[in-house]
Amino acid sequence: MTDCLFCRIVRGEIPARKVYEDDLVVAFHDIQPAAPVHILLIPKLHIASMADLELSHEGVMGHLMVVASRIAREQGCTDGFRTIVNTGRVGLQEVYHLHVHIVGGPQPLPPMLKH
């Protein structure tokens, strides 16, 4: 997808405050952080959402989750963190390029969902 915001970040057309990059994934600071640590981790391959995952994505997604843990620790989240993947309209996905939010900080996070 040529007009996808995150694909454009991958290609270097839009600047991002990157914290990690390798052949499969890129991680960068969220521009509207919800916590002291708020990093977005994306596969370089355009996958619109978690609902679009196929068996062929298993390697990149496994890698993405291992990298998420590493990034969280490197960002100071040694006492825990949250990973969030919003999927589709109901999941309030805003950018249709699969991405994992890594959220944390020194204090406990609020509940994810209100009861």
A tleap script that builds the chain and sets N, CA, C and O, in Angstrom:
source leaprc.protein.ff14SB
mol = sequence {
  NMET THR ASP CYS LEU PHE CYS ARG ILE VAL
  ARG GLY GLU ILE PRO ALA ARG LYS VAL TYR
  GLU ASP ASP LEU VAL VAL ALA PHE HIE ASP
  ILE GLN PRO ALA ALA PRO VAL HIE ILE LEU
  LEU ILE PRO LYS LEU HIE ILE ALA SER MET
  ALA ASP LEU GLU LEU SER HIE GLU GLY VAL
  MET GLY HIE LEU MET VAL VAL ALA SER ARG
  ILE ALA ARG GLU GLN GLY CYS THR ASP GLY
  PHE ARG THR ILE VAL ASN THR GLY ARG VAL
  GLY LEU GLN GLU VAL TYR HIE LEU HIE VAL
  HIE ILE VAL GLY GLY PRO GLN PRO LEU PRO
  PRO MET LEU LYS CHIE
}
set mol.1.N position { 0.849 -1.185 0.000 }
set mol.1.CA position { 0.000 0.000 0.000 }
set mol.1.C position { 0.889 1.240 0.000 }
set mol.1.O position { 1.687 1.439 0.916 }
set mol.2.N position { 0.751 2.049 -1.001 }
set mol.2.CA position { 1.630 3.203 -1.126 }
set mol.2.C position { 1.228 4.364 -0.232 }
set mol.2.O position { 2.083 5.166 0.146 }
set mol.3.N position { -0.067 4.479 0.122 }
set mol.3.CA position { -0.505 5.610 0.923 }
set mol.3.C position { -0.673 5.286 2.404 }
set mol.3.O position { -1.110 6.148 3.167 }
set mol.4.N position { -0.347 4.097 2.825 }
set mol.4.CA position { -0.464 3.704 4.233 }
set mol.4.C position { 0.549 4.493 5.073 }
set mol.4.O position { 1.739 4.515 4.758 }
set mol.5.N position { 0.075 5.128 6.125 }
set mol.5.CA position { 0.924 5.940 6.995 }
set mol.5.C position { 2.137 5.158 7.498 }
set mol.5.O position { 3.265 5.644 7.421 }
set mol.6.N position { 1.909 3.952 8.011 }
set mol.6.CA position { 3.017 3.188 8.573 }
set mol.6.C position { 3.949 2.639 7.489 }
set mol.6.O position { 5.150 2.510 7.724 }
set mol.7.N position { 3.421 2.318 6.317 }
set mol.7.CA position { 4.295 1.919 5.209 }
set mol.7.C position { 5.199 3.073 4.820 }
set mol.7.O position { 6.362 2.863 4.475 }
set mol.8.N position { 4.681 4.280 4.872 }
set mol.8.CA position { 5.491 5.454 4.553 }
set mol.8.C position { 6.580 5.671 5.599 }
set mol.8.O position { 7.677 6.114 5.261 }
set mol.9.N position { 6.297 5.368 6.852 }
set mol.9.CA position { 7.327 5.434 7.896 }
set mol.9.C position { 8.398 4.381 7.625 }
set mol.9.O position { 9.591 4.666 7.730 }
set mol.10.N position { 7.978 3.172 7.277 }
set mol.10.CA position { 8.927 2.102 6.951 }
set mol.10.C position { 9.856 2.539 5.822 }
set mol.10.O position { 11.058 2.282 5.878 }
set mol.11.N position { 9.312 3.194 4.803 }
set mol.11.CA position { 10.104 3.623 3.648 }
set mol.11.C position { 10.921 4.887 3.921 }
set mol.11.O position { 11.717 5.299 3.078 }
set mol.12.N position { 10.732 5.508 5.094 }
set mol.12.CA position { 11.485 6.714 5.434 }
set mol.12.C position { 10.902 7.987 4.859 }
set mol.12.O position { 11.551 9.032 4.897 }
set mol.13.N position { 9.687 7.924 4.325 }
set mol.13.CA position { 9.046 9.110 3.747 }
set mol.13.C position { 8.469 10.040 4.805 }
set mol.13.O position { 8.309 11.238 4.571 }
set mol.14.N position { 8.158 9.479 5.969 }
set mol.14.CA position { 7.638 10.250 7.099 }
set mol.14.C position { 8.584 9.991 8.270 }
set mol.14.O position { 8.884 8.838 8.578 }
set mol.15.N position { 9.058 11.056 8.927 }
set mol.15.CA position { 9.977 10.845 10.053 }
set mol.15.C position { 9.273 10.226 11.259 }
set mol.15.O position { 8.083 10.446 11.485 }
set mol.16.N position { 10.023 9.463 12.011 }
set mol.16.CA position { 9.521 8.859 13.246 }
set mol.16.C position { 10.693 8.750 14.209 }
set mol.16.O position { 11.839 8.579 13.792 }
set mol.17.N position { 10.403 8.848 15.481 }
set mol.17.CA position { 11.437 8.686 16.512 }
set mol.17.C position { 11.622 7.197 16.776 }
set mol.17.O position { 11.048 6.640 17.712 }
set mol.18.N position { 12.430 6.569 15.937 }
set mol.18.CA position { 12.628 5.123 16.004 }
set mol.18.C position { 13.453 4.725 17.226 }
set mol.18.O position { 14.408 5.398 17.612 }
set mol.19.N position { 13.040 3.599 17.818 }
set mol.19.CA position { 13.811 3.024 18.923 }
set mol.19.C position { 14.398 1.672 18.532 }
set mol.19.O position { 15.278 1.152 19.218 }
set mol.20.N position { 13.912 1.105 17.434 }
set mol.20.CA position { 14.409 -0.206 16.996 }
set mol.20.C position { 14.026 -0.403 15.532 }
set mol.20.O position { 12.970 0.041 15.082 }
set mol.21.N position { 14.913 -1.082 14.800 }
set mol.21.CA position { 14.600 -1.474 13.429 }
set mol.21.C position { 15.486 -2.640 13.046 }
set mol.21.O position { 16.675 -2.663 13.364 }
set mol.22.N position { 14.894 -3.614 12.356 }
set mol.22.CA position { 15.649 -4.708 11.751 }
set mol.22.C position { 14.998 -5.032 10.413 }
set mol.22.O position { 14.219 -4.229 9.899 }
set mol.23.N position { 15.301 -6.177 9.847 }
set mol.23.CA position { 14.768 -6.521 8.523 }
set mol.23.C position { 13.260 -6.747 8.510 }
set mol.23.O position { 12.629 -6.644 7.458 }
set mol.24.N position { 12.669 -7.060 9.684 }
set mol.24.CA position { 11.255 -7.432 9.729 }
set mol.24.C position { 10.339 -6.409 10.377 }
set mol.24.O position { 9.167 -6.313 10.012 }
set mol.25.N position { 10.852 -5.643 11.333 }
set mol.25.CA position { 9.992 -4.759 12.131 }
set mol.25.C position { 10.636 -3.394 12.355 }
set mol.25.O position { 11.846 -3.226 12.204 }
set mol.26.N position { 9.798 -2.427 12.718 }
set mol.26.CA position { 10.234 -1.086 13.108 }
set mol.26.C position { 9.447 -0.696 14.356 }
set mol.26.O position { 8.250 -0.970 14.452 }
set mol.27.N position { 10.121 -0.057 15.309 }
set mol.27.CA position { 9.470 0.448 16.517 }
set mol.27.C position { 9.777 1.933 16.654 }
set mol.27.O position { 10.899 2.379 16.417 }
set mol.28.N position { 8.750 2.688 17.043 }
set mol.28.CA position { 8.916 4.135 17.180 }
set mol.28.C position { 7.959 4.672 18.237 }
set mol.28.O position { 6.966 4.028 18.576 }
set mol.29.N position { 8.269 5.861 18.754 }
set mol.29.CA position { 7.435 6.493 19.765 }
set mol.29.C position { 6.085 6.889 19.175 }
set mol.29.O position { 6.013 7.401 18.058 }
set mol.30.N position { 5.019 6.648 19.931 }
set mol.30.CA position { 3.685 7.103 19.538 }
set mol.30.C position { 3.651 8.625 19.632 }
set mol.30.O position { 4.189 9.191 20.583 }
set mol.31.N position { 3.028 9.296 18.664 }
set mol.31.CA position { 2.993 10.758 18.683 }
set mol.31.C position { 1.976 11.307 19.684 }
set mol.31.O position { 1.999 12.497 19.998 }
set mol.32.N position { 1.080 10.448 20.190 }
set mol.32.CA position { 0.128 10.838 21.230 }
set mol.32.C position { 0.211 9.812 22.357 }
set mol.32.O position { -0.696 8.996 22.520 }
set mol.33.N position { 1.300 9.847 23.142 }
set mol.33.CA position { 1.506 8.804 24.147 }
set mol.33.C position { 0.421 8.786 25.228 }
set mol.33.O position { -0.021 9.826 25.715 }
set mol.34.N position { 0.011 7.567 25.582 }
set mol.34.CA position { -0.996 7.368 26.623 }
set mol.34.C position { -0.351 7.062 27.967 }
set mol.34.O position { -1.051 6.927 28.971 }
set mol.35.N position { 0.979 6.949 27.999 }
set mol.35.CA position { 1.722 6.621 29.212 }
set mol.35.C position { 3.159 7.084 29.008 }
set mol.35.O position { 3.549 7.417 27.889 }
set mol.36.N position { 3.952 7.108 30.081 }
set mol.36.CA position { 5.349 7.533 29.923 }
set mol.36.C position { 6.112 6.745 28.862 }
set mol.36.O position { 6.946 7.309 28.154 }
set mol.37.N position { 5.838 5.463 28.746 }
set mol.37.CA position { 6.393 4.648 27.668 }
set mol.37.C position { 5.233 4.278 26.755 }
set mol.37.O position { 4.272 3.647 27.195 }
set mol.38.N position { 5.317 4.667 25.492 }
set mol.38.CA position { 4.282 4.298 24.518 }
set mol.38.C position { 4.965 4.181 23.161 }
set mol.38.O position { 5.187 5.176 22.472 }
set mol.39.N position { 5.290 2.957 22.795 }
set mol.39.CA position { 6.002 2.642 21.572 }
set mol.39.C position { 5.069 1.866 20.646 }
set mol.39.O position { 4.305 1.018 21.106 }
set mol.40.N position { 5.124 2.149 19.359 }
set mol.40.CA position { 4.401 1.356 18.362 }
set mol.40.C position { 5.413 0.450 17.672 }
set mol.40.O position { 6.483 0.900 17.261 }
set mol.41.N position { 5.075 -0.810 17.550 }
set mol.41.CA position { 5.920 -1.803 16.893 }
set mol.41.C position { 5.130 -2.371 15.724 }
set mol.41.O position { 4.025 -2.885 15.899 }
set mol.42.N position { 5.709 -2.272 14.522 }
set mol.42.CA position { 4.996 -2.693 13.316 }
set mol.42.C position { 5.843 -3.643 12.489 }
set mol.42.O position { 7.070 -3.542 12.480 }
set mol.43.N position { 5.184 -4.577 11.786 }
set mol.43.CA position { 5.926 -5.347 10.792 }
set mol.43.C position { 6.182 -4.449 9.584 }
set mol.43.O position { 5.350 -3.605 9.250 }
set mol.44.N position { 7.322 -4.629 8.932 }
set mol.44.CA position { 7.589 -3.861 7.706 }
set mol.44.C position { 6.655 -4.291 6.583 }
set mol.44.O position { 6.288 -3.485 5.729 }
set mol.45.N position { 6.280 -5.540 6.588 }
set mol.45.CA position { 5.316 -6.063 5.631 }
set mol.45.C position { 3.946 -5.471 5.950 }
set mol.45.O position { 3.523 -5.480 7.106 }
set mol.46.N position { 3.254 -4.961 4.945 }
set mol.46.CA position { 1.922 -4.408 5.190 }
set mol.46.C position { 0.934 -5.551 5.444 }
set mol.46.O position { 0.659 -6.370 4.566 }
set mol.47.N position { 0.417 -5.577 6.662 }
set mol.47.CA position { -0.680 -6.460 7.054 }
set mol.47.C position { -1.713 -5.515 7.656 }
set mol.47.O position { -1.417 -4.826 8.632 }
set mol.48.N position { -2.896 -5.472 7.103 }
set mol.48.CA position { -3.874 -4.457 7.509 }
set mol.48.C position { -4.273 -4.566 8.981 }
set mol.48.O position { -4.351 -3.549 9.670 }
set mol.49.N position { -4.521 -5.759 9.465 }
set mol.49.CA position { -4.935 -5.912 10.863 }
set mol.49.C position { -4.679 -7.342 11.318 }
set mol.49.O position { -4.342 -8.215 10.519 }
set mol.50.N position { -4.843 -7.559 12.601 }
set mol.50.CA position { -4.659 -8.902 13.136 }
set mol.50.C position { -5.650 -9.876 12.503 }
set mol.50.O position { -5.360 -11.066 12.383 }
set mol.51.N position { -6.806 -9.382 12.102 }
set mol.51.CA position { -7.811 -10.231 11.464 }
set mol.51.C position { -7.347 -10.765 10.114 }
set mol.51.O position { -7.917 -11.727 9.598 }
set mol.52.N position { -6.318 -10.149 9.542 }
set mol.52.CA position { -5.807 -10.558 8.240 }
set mol.52.C position { -4.600 -11.490 8.326 }
set mol.52.O position { -4.030 -11.861 7.299 }
set mol.53.N position { -4.208 -11.870 9.536 }
set mol.53.CA position { -3.043 -12.744 9.678 }
set mol.53.C position { -3.303 -14.114 9.068 }
set mol.53.O position { -4.406 -14.656 9.136 }
set mol.54.N position { -2.244 -14.652 8.467 }
set mol.54.CA position { -2.281 -15.991 7.877 }
set mol.54.C position { -1.095 -16.779 8.414 }
set mol.54.O position { -0.197 -16.214 9.039 }
set mol.55.N position { -1.096 -18.059 8.172 }
set mol.55.CA position { -0.013 -18.917 8.629 }
set mol.55.C position { 1.345 -18.417 8.141 }
set mol.55.O position { 2.345 -18.570 8.842 }
set mol.56.N position { 1.391 -17.831 6.969 }
set mol.56.CA position { 2.660 -17.317 6.425 }
set mol.56.C position { 3.232 -16.163 7.247 }
set mol.56.O position { 4.409 -15.836 7.100 }
set mol.57.N position { 2.425 -15.538 8.110 }
set mol.57.CA position { 2.878 -14.429 8.952 }
set mol.57.C position { 3.423 -14.894 10.301 }
set mol.57.O position { 3.872 -14.076 11.104 }
set mol.58.N position { 3.386 -16.194 10.552 }
set mol.58.CA position { 3.778 -16.719 11.855 }
set mol.58.C position { 5.193 -16.283 12.258 }
set mol.58.O position { 5.407 -15.885 13.403 }
set mol.59.N position { 6.138 -16.351 11.357 }
set mol.59.CA position { 7.523 -15.990 11.671 }
set mol.59.C position { 7.676 -14.529 12.049 }
set mol.59.O position { 8.303 -14.209 13.059 }
set mol.60.N position { 7.108 -13.639 11.244 }
set mol.60.CA position { 7.243 -12.216 11.538 }
set mol.60.C position { 6.511 -11.846 12.819 }
set mol.60.O position { 6.988 -11.005 13.581 }
set mol.61.N position { 5.354 -12.463 13.068 }
set mol.61.CA position { 4.607 -12.126 14.280 }
set mol.61.C position { 5.280 -12.687 15.533 }
set mol.61.O position { 5.258 -12.043 16.582 }
set mol.62.N position { 5.868 -13.858 15.440 }
set mol.62.CA position { 6.633 -14.379 16.568 }
set mol.62.C position { 7.817 -13.475 16.868 }
set mol.62.O position { 8.104 -13.176 18.027 }
set mol.63.N position { 8.498 -13.046 15.824 }
set mol.63.CA position { 9.630 -12.132 15.972 }
set mol.63.C position { 9.166 -10.820 16.602 }
set mol.63.O position { 9.819 -10.293 17.503 }
set mol.64.N position { 8.047 -10.302 16.130 }
set mol.64.CA position { 7.511 -9.050 16.640 }
set mol.64.C position { 7.266 -9.137 18.147 }
set mol.64.O position { 7.585 -8.195 18.871 }
set mol.65.N position { 6.715 -10.228 18.626 }
set mol.65.CA position { 6.421 -10.361 20.054 }
set mol.65.C position { 7.698 -10.464 20.889 }
set mol.65.O position { 7.767 -9.910 21.987 }
set mol.66.N position { 8.702 -11.164 20.378 }
set mol.66.CA position { 9.978 -11.251 21.094 }
set mol.66.C position { 10.634 -9.870 21.159 }
set mol.66.O position { 11.171 -9.482 22.196 }
set mol.67.N position { 10.590 -9.137 20.056 }
set mol.67.CA position { 11.155 -7.789 20.017 }
set mol.67.C position { 10.383 -6.857 20.952 }
set mol.67.O position { 10.988 -5.998 21.593 }
set mol.68.N position { 9.066 -7.011 21.043 }
set mol.68.CA position { 8.252 -6.174 21.936 }
set mol.68.C position { 8.749 -6.289 23.370 }
set mol.68.O position { 8.878 -5.280 24.064 }
set mol.69.N position { 9.024 -7.484 23.812 }
set mol.69.CA position { 9.521 -7.694 25.172 }
set mol.69.C position { 10.869 -7.000 25.370 }
set mol.69.O position { 11.096 -6.342 26.386 }
set mol.70.N position { 11.736 -7.151 24.413 }
set mol.70.CA position { 13.065 -6.522 24.491 }
set mol.70.C position { 12.952 -5.002 24.553 }
set mol.70.O position { 13.605 -4.358 25.375 }
set mol.71.N position { 12.124 -4.434 23.685 }
set mol.71.CA position { 11.951 -2.982 23.654 }
set mol.71.C position { 11.384 -2.480 24.974 }
set mol.71.O position { 11.858 -1.478 25.507 }
set mol.72.N position { 10.381 -3.160 25.505 }
set mol.72.CA position { 9.779 -2.747 26.780 }
set mol.72.C position { 10.839 -2.683 27.873 }
set mol.72.O position { 10.909 -1.704 28.616 }
set mol.73.N position { 11.650 -3.704 27.971 }
set mol.73.CA position { 12.717 -3.712 28.996 }
set mol.73.C position { 13.707 -2.577 28.754 }
set mol.73.O position { 14.098 -1.883 29.693 }
set mol.74.N position { 14.112 -2.386 27.497 }
set mol.74.CA position { 15.072 -1.326 27.170 }
set mol.74.C position { 14.510 0.064 27.456 }
set mol.74.O position { 15.270 0.993 27.731 }
set mol.75.N position { 13.198 0.215 27.395 }
set mol.75.CA position { 12.550 1.497 27.673 }
set mol.75.C position { 12.272 1.688 29.164 }
set mol.75.O position { 11.658 2.681 29.556 }
set mol.76.N position { 12.721 0.743 30.000 }
set mol.76.CA position { 12.583 0.875 31.440 }
set mol.76.C position { 11.398 0.172 32.059 }
set mol.76.O position { 11.149 0.333 33.254 }
set mol.77.N position { 10.665 -0.596 31.292 }
set mol.77.CA position { 9.486 -1.304 31.812 }
set mol.77.C position { 9.916 -2.652 32.403 }
set mol.77.O position { 9.557 -3.710 31.886 }
set mol.78.N position { 10.680 -2.597 33.479 }
set mol.78.CA position { 11.212 -3.818 34.082 }
set mol.78.C position { 10.242 -4.459 35.062 }
set mol.78.O position { 10.447 -5.598 35.481 }
set mol.79.N position { 9.178 -3.733 35.436 }
set mol.79.CA position { 8.206 -4.260 36.394 }
set mol.79.C position { 6.866 -4.538 35.724 }
set mol.79.O position { 5.844 -4.667 36.398 }
set mol.80.N position { 6.873 -4.631 34.400 }
set mol.80.CA position { 5.654 -4.950 33.660 }
set mol.80.C position { 5.307 -3.890 32.636 }
set mol.80.O position { 5.814 -2.769 32.675 }
set mol.81.N position { 4.445 -4.260 31.733 }
set mol.81.CA position { 3.991 -3.382 30.656 }
set mol.81.C position { 2.760 -4.021 30.041 }
set mol.81.O position { 2.390 -5.144 30.383 }
set mol.82.N position { 2.133 -3.296 29.131 }
set mol.82.CA position { 0.953 -3.806 28.434 }
set mol.82.C position { 1.233 -3.789 26.941 }
set mol.82.O position { 1.843 -2.850 26.430 }
set mol.83.N position { 0.788 -4.825 26.242 }
set mol.83.CA position { 0.815 -4.832 24.785 }
set mol.83.C position { -0.637 -4.825 24.312 }
set mol.83.O position { -1.475 -5.571 24.820 }
set mol.84.N position { -0.912 -3.981 23.344 }
set mol.84.CA position { -2.284 -3.816 22.855 }
set mol.84.C position { -2.270 -3.874 21.331 }
set mol.84.O position { -1.451 -3.224 20.682 }
set mol.85.N position { -3.185 -4.659 20.772 }
set mol.85.CA position { -3.373 -4.692 19.325 }
set mol.85.C position { -4.850 -4.400 19.065 }
set mol.85.O position { -5.704 -5.267 19.251 }
set mol.86.N position { -5.140 -3.183 18.635 }
set mol.86.CA position { -6.512 -2.826 18.272 }
set mol.86.C position { -6.780 -3.395 16.881 }
set mol.86.O position { -5.968 -3.246 15.968 }
set mol.87.N position { -7.937 -4.050 16.736 }
set mol.87.CA position { -8.233 -4.730 15.478 }
set mol.87.C position { -9.611 -4.341 14.965 }
set mol.87.O position { -10.626 -4.588 15.615 }
set mol.88.N position { -9.628 -3.731 13.794 }
set mol.88.CA position { -10.893 -3.414 13.132 }
set mol.88.C position { -11.685 -2.309 13.782 }
set mol.88.O position { -11.244 -1.685 14.748 }
set mol.89.N position { -12.858 -2.077 13.238 }
set mol.89.CA position { -13.737 -0.997 13.710 }
set mol.89.C position { -14.113 -1.170 15.173 }
set mol.89.O position { -14.014 -0.219 15.949 }
set mol.90.N position { -14.535 -2.346 15.557 }
set mol.90.CA position { -14.964 -2.593 16.932 }
set mol.90.C position { -13.788 -2.465 17.900 }
set mol.90.O position { -13.959 -2.019 19.034 }
set mol.91.N position { -12.603 -2.853 17.452 }
set mol.91.CA position { -11.401 -2.744 18.273 }
set mol.91.C position { -10.774 -1.366 18.247 }
set mol.91.O position { -9.707 -1.159 18.825 }
set mol.92.N position { -11.420 -0.422 17.585 }
set mol.92.CA position { -10.979 0.974 17.480 }
set mol.92.C position { -9.613 1.139 16.819 }
set mol.92.O position { -8.827 2.003 17.208 }
set mol.93.N position { -9.337 0.300 15.811 }
set mol.93.CA position { -8.103 0.440 15.056 }
set mol.93.C position { -8.169 1.723 14.234 }
set mol.93.O position { -9.133 1.936 13.500 }
set mol.94.N position { -7.164 2.573 14.348 }
set mol.94.CA position { -7.153 3.842 13.627 }
set mol.94.C position { -6.314 3.788 12.362 }
set mol.94.O position { -6.701 4.360 11.343 }
set mol.95.N position { -5.172 3.112 12.407 }
set mol.95.CA position { -4.312 2.975 11.231 }
set mol.95.C position { -4.371 1.517 10.803 }
set mol.95.O position { -4.052 0.626 11.590 }
set mol.96.N position { -4.774 1.268 9.570 }
set mol.96.CA position { -4.934 -0.104 9.094 }
set mol.96.C position { -3.624 -0.667 8.543 }
set mol.96.O position { -3.486 -0.979 7.361 }
set mol.97.N position { -2.680 -0.774 9.467 }
set mol.97.CA position { -1.413 -1.494 9.304 }
set mol.97.C position { -1.197 -2.074 10.691 }
set mol.97.O position { -1.039 -1.327 11.656 }
set mol.98.N position { -1.187 -3.382 10.802 }
set mol.98.CA position { -1.088 -4.036 12.097 }
set mol.98.C position { 0.015 -3.395 12.924 }
set mol.98.O position { 1.123 -3.188 12.429 }
set mol.99.N position { -0.279 -3.081 14.176 }
set mol.99.CA position { 0.716 -2.501 15.071 }
set mol.99.C position { 0.415 -2.893 16.508 }
set mol.99.O position { -0.737 -3.054 16.910 }
set mol.100.N position { 1.489 -3.039 17.260 }
set mol.100.CA position { 1.394 -3.378 18.676 }
set mol.100.C position { 1.797 -2.144 19.473 }
set mol.100.O position { 2.865 -1.572 19.253 }
set mol.101.N position { 0.936 -1.743 20.396 }
set mol.101.CA position { 1.272 -0.680 21.331 }
set mol.101.C position { 1.993 -1.325 22.509 }
set mol.101.O position { 1.499 -2.292 23.089 }
set mol.102.N position { 3.151 -0.795 22.859 }
set mol.102.CA position { 3.870 -1.200 24.069 }
set mol.102.C position { 3.711 -0.031 25.035 }
set mol.102.O position { 4.235 1.055 24.790 }
set mol.103.N position { 2.990 -0.253 26.130 }
set mol.103.CA position { 2.611 0.827 27.035 }
set mol.103.C position { 3.059 0.482 28.450 }
set mol.103.O position { 2.832 -0.625 28.938 }
set mol.104.N position { 3.700 1.452 29.099 }
set mol.104.CA position { 4.128 1.219 30.473 }
set mol.104.C position { 4.711 2.468 31.090 }
set mol.104.O position { 4.574 3.574 30.567 }
set mol.105.N position { 5.358 2.263 32.205 }
set mol.105.CA position { 5.972 3.356 32.944 }
set mol.105.C position { 6.214 2.928 34.370 }
set mol.105.O position { 6.075 1.748 34.694 }
set mol.106.N position { 6.572 3.860 35.229 }
set mol.106.CA position { 6.903 3.494 36.612 }
set mol.106.C position { 5.690 3.140 37.474 }
set mol.106.O position { 5.830 2.430 38.470 }
set mol.107.N position { 4.501 3.627 37.102 }
set mol.107.CA position { 3.289 3.389 37.900 }
set mol.107.C position { 2.373 2.386 37.204 }
set mol.107.O position { 2.405 2.263 35.980 }
set mol.108.N position { 1.547 1.660 37.985 }
set mol.108.CA position { 0.581 0.744 37.362 }
set mol.108.C position { -0.343 1.484 36.392 }
set mol.108.O position { -0.721 2.633 36.624 }
set mol.109.N position { -0.689 0.814 35.322 }
set mol.109.CA position { -1.583 1.364 34.315 }
set mol.109.C position { -3.033 1.243 34.784 }
set mol.109.O position { -3.351 0.380 35.603 }
set mol.110.N position { -3.900 2.092 34.277 }
set mol.110.CA position { -5.329 1.969 34.642 }
set mol.110.C position { -5.918 0.701 34.016 }
set mol.110.O position { -5.325 0.117 33.109 }
set mol.111.N position { -7.092 0.281 34.509 }
set mol.111.CA position { -7.741 -0.895 33.903 }
set mol.111.C position { -7.932 -0.667 32.418 }
set mol.111.O position { -8.151 0.459 31.973 }
set mol.112.N position { -7.847 -1.763 31.645 }
set mol.112.CA position { -7.999 -1.666 30.198 }
set mol.112.C position { -9.423 -1.299 29.791 }
set mol.112.O position { -9.632 -0.428 28.947 }
set mol.113.N position { -10.378 -1.958 30.389 }
set mol.113.CA position { -11.782 -1.732 30.021 }
set mol.113.C position { -12.580 -1.361 31.274 }
set mol.113.O position { -12.346 -1.906 32.352 }
set mol.114.N position { -13.499 -0.453 31.123 }
set mol.114.CA position { -14.380 -0.104 32.235 }
set mol.114.C position { -15.470 -1.159 32.313 }
set mol.114.O position { -15.992 -1.603 31.291 }
set mol.115.N position { -15.803 -1.548 33.509 }
set mol.115.CA position { -16.850 -2.562 33.713 }
set mol.115.C position { -18.213 -1.946 33.724 }
set mol.115.O position { -19.208 -2.653 33.884 }
savepdb mol mol.pdb
quit
